[in-house]
XYZ file of C-alpha atoms in Angstrom:
349
model
C 56.137 -48.534 -1.821
C 54.882 -45.083 0.257
C 55.867 -42.596 1.765
C 57.810 -44.078 5.310
C 56.410 -42.000 8.375
C 59.974 -41.541 9.881
C 59.608 -40.591 13.866
C 62.458 -38.639 15.317
C 62.848 -37.928 19.200
C 64.597 -35.465 20.403
C 66.754 -36.968 22.087
C 68.382 -34.933 25.266
C 67.341 -30.879 25.599
C 70.458 -29.575 26.249
C 72.101 -31.755 23.762
C 73.110 -31.140 19.537
C 69.953 -33.085 19.080
C 67.191 -30.680 17.864
C 70.172 -28.479 16.574
C 70.917 -31.395 13.857
C 67.446 -32.026 13.781
C 66.568 -28.268 11.919
C 69.494 -29.037 10.013
C 68.640 -32.202 8.589
C 65.238 -30.798 7.760
C 66.072 -27.425 6.857
C 66.616 -29.088 3.379
C 62.855 -29.752 1.559
C 63.782 -32.546 -0.234
C 64.210 -33.997 2.628
C 59.868 -33.989 2.308
C 60.481 -35.952 -0.469
C 61.673 -38.597 0.880
C 59.533 -39.426 4.309
C 57.256 -37.676 6.351
C 58.841 -36.757 9.360
C 56.935 -36.583 12.813
C 59.159 -34.860 15.302
C 58.119 -36.417 18.670
C 58.522 -33.021 21.455
C 56.797 -28.941 21.266
C 56.735 -26.611 19.201
C 58.654 -23.737 21.783
C 61.915 -26.566 22.407
C 62.224 -26.009 18.935
C 61.347 -23.079 18.548
C 63.526 -22.278 20.938
C 66.735 -24.036 18.409
C 65.028 -22.997 16.056
C 66.596 -18.783 16.988
C 70.188 -19.790 17.380
C 69.969 -20.901 13.901
C 69.545 -18.148 11.191
C 70.679 -19.663 8.504
C 67.818 -22.652 8.905
C 64.625 -22.441 7.991
C 62.222 -24.465 8.973
C 58.403 -24.925 8.741
C 56.788 -27.426 10.789
C 52.879 -28.028 11.533
C 53.069 -28.976 15.205
C 49.898 -31.985 15.557
C 48.333 -33.646 18.114
C 46.775 -36.692 16.136
C 49.389 -38.972 14.160
C 46.478 -38.477 11.467
C 45.888 -35.065 11.275
C 50.557 -35.401 9.588
C 51.065 -33.396 6.834
C 52.701 -34.791 3.944
C 53.762 -31.892 2.436
C 56.014 -30.630 5.932
C 57.395 -31.210 8.988
C 55.275 -32.380 11.413
C 56.241 -31.596 15.317
C 53.645 -34.322 17.269
C 52.772 -32.264 21.263
C 53.998 -34.749 23.839
C 53.648 -31.874 26.224
C 52.555 -28.588 26.625
C 54.367 -27.320 29.649
C 57.657 -23.948 29.542
C 60.486 -26.624 29.216
C 64.087 -25.011 31.371
C 65.914 -26.175 28.670
C 69.685 -24.626 28.765
C 72.081 -26.042 26.264
C 75.543 -28.488 26.884
C 74.141 -28.650 30.860
C 73.081 -32.742 31.618
C 69.643 -31.373 34.169
C 67.247 -33.555 35.192
C 64.330 -32.160 33.282
C 66.137 -32.814 29.858
C 66.463 -35.916 30.907
C 62.949 -36.511 32.212
C 61.681 -34.798 28.669
C 63.903 -36.904 25.784
C 62.271 -40.215 28.215
C 58.904 -38.727 27.251
C 59.667 -38.092 23.836
C 61.261 -41.774 23.789
C 58.360 -42.863 25.489
C 55.778 -41.518 23.066
C 57.446 -42.355 19.756
C 57.471 -45.737 21.308
C 54.725 -46.122 21.802
C 52.701 -44.788 18.446
C 55.963 -47.326 16.421
C 53.488 -49.892 18.294
C 50.347 -48.604 17.154
C 51.955 -48.334 13.778
C 50.904 -44.889 14.024
C 54.615 -44.682 12.476
C 56.118 -46.547 10.523
C 60.414 -46.522 11.548
C 61.997 -44.551 14.375
C 65.648 -42.454 14.732
C 66.262 -41.279 17.853
C 68.245 -38.660 19.051
C 70.701 -39.078 21.209
C 70.123 -39.582 25.285
C 72.366 -39.524 28.052
C 72.296 -42.863 30.051
C 73.129 -40.452 33.317
C 69.513 -38.330 33.713
C 66.701 -40.771 31.857
C 67.386 -43.230 35.365
C 64.051 -43.049 37.069
C 61.633 -45.783 38.213
C 60.010 -45.044 34.960
C 63.590 -45.696 33.728
C 65.738 -48.073 34.662
C 67.801 -48.365 31.347
C 71.290 -48.219 30.213
C 69.815 -46.344 27.060
C 67.953 -46.335 23.667
C 68.283 -50.606 23.074
C 67.756 -51.823 26.564
C 64.013 -50.530 26.446
C 63.367 -51.014 23.000
C 63.831 -55.095 23.510
C 61.973 -54.741 26.323
C 59.368 -52.437 24.874
C 58.946 -54.913 22.208
C 59.874 -58.401 23.836
C 62.782 -59.324 21.865
C 64.870 -62.181 23.108
C 68.018 -59.842 22.110
C 68.722 -57.377 19.991
C 72.453 -56.282 18.138
C 74.300 -53.123 18.454
C 75.558 -52.859 14.511
C 77.027 -49.634 13.502
C 77.993 -49.273 9.652
C 79.007 -46.098 6.618
C 78.189 -48.112 3.669
C 79.611 -51.639 2.940
C 81.127 -51.070 6.632
C 79.324 -52.659 9.070
C 80.603 -53.739 13.150
C 78.323 -55.694 15.040
C 78.975 -56.344 18.586
C 78.834 -59.040 20.963
C 78.303 -57.659 24.091
C 77.587 -53.808 25.031
C 78.178 -52.074 27.323
C 80.284 -54.114 29.898
C 82.891 -53.148 32.492
C 85.796 -54.237 31.048
C 86.992 -57.177 33.463
C 83.103 -58.598 32.345
C 83.981 -59.233 29.011
C 85.012 -62.259 28.533
C 82.304 -64.154 30.891
C 79.691 -63.207 28.817
C 81.214 -64.199 25.331
C 79.844 -67.572 25.590
C 79.688 -70.582 22.385
C 76.554 -70.134 21.962
C 76.065 -66.403 22.361
C 78.107 -65.495 19.851
C 76.533 -68.792 17.907
C 73.428 -66.337 18.509
C 73.983 -63.513 17.759
C 76.353 -63.950 14.303
C 73.183 -66.252 13.393
C 70.736 -63.125 14.258
C 72.749 -60.804 11.564
C 72.597 -63.022 8.988
C 69.489 -62.733 9.318
C 69.442 -59.298 9.481
C 71.395 -58.764 6.185
C 69.950 -61.024 4.228
C 66.385 -58.530 5.317
C 67.574 -55.366 6.354
C 70.057 -54.679 3.430
C 69.866 -57.782 0.552
C 72.487 -59.738 0.893
C 71.514 -63.198 0.959
C 74.771 -64.807 1.668
C 77.021 -62.133 3.494
C 80.729 -62.539 4.215
C 80.822 -62.935 8.518
C 83.849 -61.109 10.130
C 84.883 -62.082 13.632
C 88.021 -60.701 15.659
C 89.348 -62.338 17.609
C 88.936 -61.530 21.958
C 92.951 -61.496 23.325
C 95.751 -59.139 21.546
C 96.835 -61.007 18.552
C 94.217 -63.546 18.511
C 95.439 -64.912 21.482
C 98.834 -66.661 19.173
C 97.366 -69.414 19.306
C 96.396 -69.679 23.067
C 99.566 -68.211 24.072
C 97.524 -64.698 25.037
C 94.966 -66.144 26.432
C 92.561 -69.004 25.291
C 89.187 -67.628 23.954
C 89.855 -68.093 21.429
C 90.519 -71.966 21.333
C 88.017 -72.914 23.500
C 85.431 -70.261 22.814
C 85.392 -68.597 19.377
C 86.699 -71.644 17.260
C 84.209 -74.168 18.760
C 81.684 -71.824 18.175
C 82.783 -70.734 14.130
C 83.382 -74.201 14.159
C 79.327 -75.005 14.455
C 78.378 -71.944 12.030
C 78.807 -73.814 8.742
C 77.270 -76.751 9.267
C 73.854 -74.105 9.485
C 74.973 -72.576 5.814
C 77.193 -69.745 7.219
C 80.271 -67.622 5.971
C 82.375 -67.444 8.783
C 85.914 -66.544 8.851
C 88.576 -65.137 11.551
C 89.143 -64.793 14.335
C 91.151 -62.278 13.687
C 93.736 -59.500 15.225
C 91.650 -56.880 15.587
C 94.447 -54.065 15.361
C 96.383 -56.794 11.941
C 92.979 -56.311 10.342
C 91.587 -53.124 10.370
C 95.558 -51.533 9.182
C 94.977 -53.849 6.295
C 91.422 -52.219 5.900
C 90.362 -55.804 6.110
C 86.798 -54.714 6.378
C 86.548 -54.416 3.040
C 86.602 -57.570 2.117
C 83.651 -58.327 4.388
C 80.005 -57.249 4.806
C 80.061 -57.388 8.482
C 82.662 -57.153 10.954
C 81.710 -58.985 14.151
C 83.615 -57.326 17.232
C 83.285 -59.592 20.670
C 82.830 -55.508 22.928
C 81.979 -52.116 21.951
C 85.809 -50.427 22.428
C 86.648 -53.971 20.322
C 84.334 -52.015 17.497
C 83.889 -49.332 17.650
C 86.952 -47.565 18.275
C 87.842 -48.173 14.708
C 84.628 -47.884 12.755
C 83.622 -44.457 14.207
C 87.631 -43.652 13.344
C 87.434 -44.888 10.070
C 83.424 -44.194 8.432
C 83.572 -40.193 9.490
C 80.640 -38.378 9.765
C 78.227 -40.657 8.567
C 78.146 -43.440 11.162
C 74.676 -44.827 11.883
C 73.710 -47.151 14.363
C 70.775 -49.787 13.896
C 69.651 -52.083 16.560
C 68.926 -55.760 15.127
C 66.338 -58.005 17.030
C 62.669 -55.484 16.922
C 60.640 -56.142 14.759
C 60.860 -52.620 14.269
C 63.210 -50.782 12.240
C 65.484 -48.167 14.889
C 68.563 -45.998 13.745
C 69.820 -43.554 15.087
C 73.201 -40.972 15.078
C 76.540 -43.095 16.219
C 77.344 -39.821 18.275
C 76.331 -39.177 21.979
C 74.548 -35.981 22.971
C 78.202 -33.720 21.899
C 77.217 -31.027 25.056
C 80.526 -29.769 24.754
C 79.559 -27.982 21.398
C 75.333 -27.636 22.251
C 73.619 -24.465 21.674
C 76.573 -23.424 19.690
C 75.568 -24.030 16.442
C 78.926 -26.090 15.538
C 76.559 -29.712 15.233
C 76.862 -32.509 12.309
C 74.134 -33.361 10.692
C 75.188 -35.289 8.462
C 75.068 -37.854 10.691
C 71.217 -38.324 11.958
C 70.531 -37.396 8.572
C 72.012 -41.322 7.503
C 70.236 -42.550 10.477
C 66.753 -41.168 8.364
C 67.820 -42.247 5.034
C 68.877 -45.281 6.316
C 65.333 -46.096 8.263
C 63.648 -45.359 4.545
C 65.702 -47.792 2.903
C 65.830 -50.958 5.557
C 61.613 -50.162 5.722
C 62.353 -51.138 1.425
C 64.068 -53.450 2.240
C 61.947 -55.280 4.452
C 58.536 -54.641 1.702
C 61.174 -56.438 -0.827
C 62.505 -59.580 0.741
C 58.717 -60.057 2.632
C 57.464 -60.250 -1.439
C 60.347 -61.859 -1.972
C 59.148 -64.379 0.407
C 55.645 -64.012 -0.285
C 53.527 -67.939 -0.314
C 54.482 -68.268 -4.293
C 49.825 -69.254 -4.598
C 49.452 -66.117 -2.878
C 51.880 -64.205 -5.442
C 50.948 -65.867 -8.707
C 47.518 -64.484 -7.711
C 48.961 -60.763 -6.562
C 50.025 -60.705 -10.111
C 47.337 -61.744 -12.108
C 45.062 -58.808 -10.087
C 47.255 -56.627 -11.050
């Protein structure tokens, strides 16, 4: 596979996104793995570069993706005007330009100018406008790529946690968990394990919704009426699905190490233990898109923005994983190509 072109959005201009981008790509060895394309402006990058004297990064400013330099970091200019930067502050301006970076990168991904996208964190509060009425990257990308459904999955190495529901108030979670949704999302997760991670027969653990996984119906009925009936149907489709497990005991006994992916019923049930156990290496991946999008598993971190304290490990891993998933998808496509066509290609070589 040729060296992939990885687009990186800058995220909230007052958050830690640009700092982590500079720290990651100041290591020139990253250029051996990919051609990075940062969607923003050289003026914004220079602002943060001056705050990080220990990190040297050279870049080329381009206005066309046909001009990319594979031996340098490329800045794709999304705007020319000066922009007010106030590290650590929630401002309308920072949100506006975070959205512009995302929109330009998304268009480039649609048109094939880049091969995958890594998104630095945005803030849900200051990105809202008549042109952007989404609660985050995932619903925006679902809409832009006309995906029927998407699944949020965070992972670090072989520790993967996917979600049945995502950003919902806790008092609405149970009404959204249905048999059909569980079946559909587990099917999507299995397909992703095959195509994106090279695991043909993944072992999948489902967590219960209620404490103690409902204690046989004594503490809530969803396990008996929704989750178990969904699981009963999945083995008929060739799925290795186990549970439902009590979430507290599951993670306390390190049972996640026995499975390829853990499926949580709601956001905090899966992501609190994940972020506690995965340290700084977590990656957020969107299952269900026709394209590859990853991101770090942290937010804008306004409390440390502009202070040089941001840890770049998660963004670095997000770049690595975008590259790995592209390779896995290419390998999967080759393995599953038409046998006659594959034989013909072999002869031509």
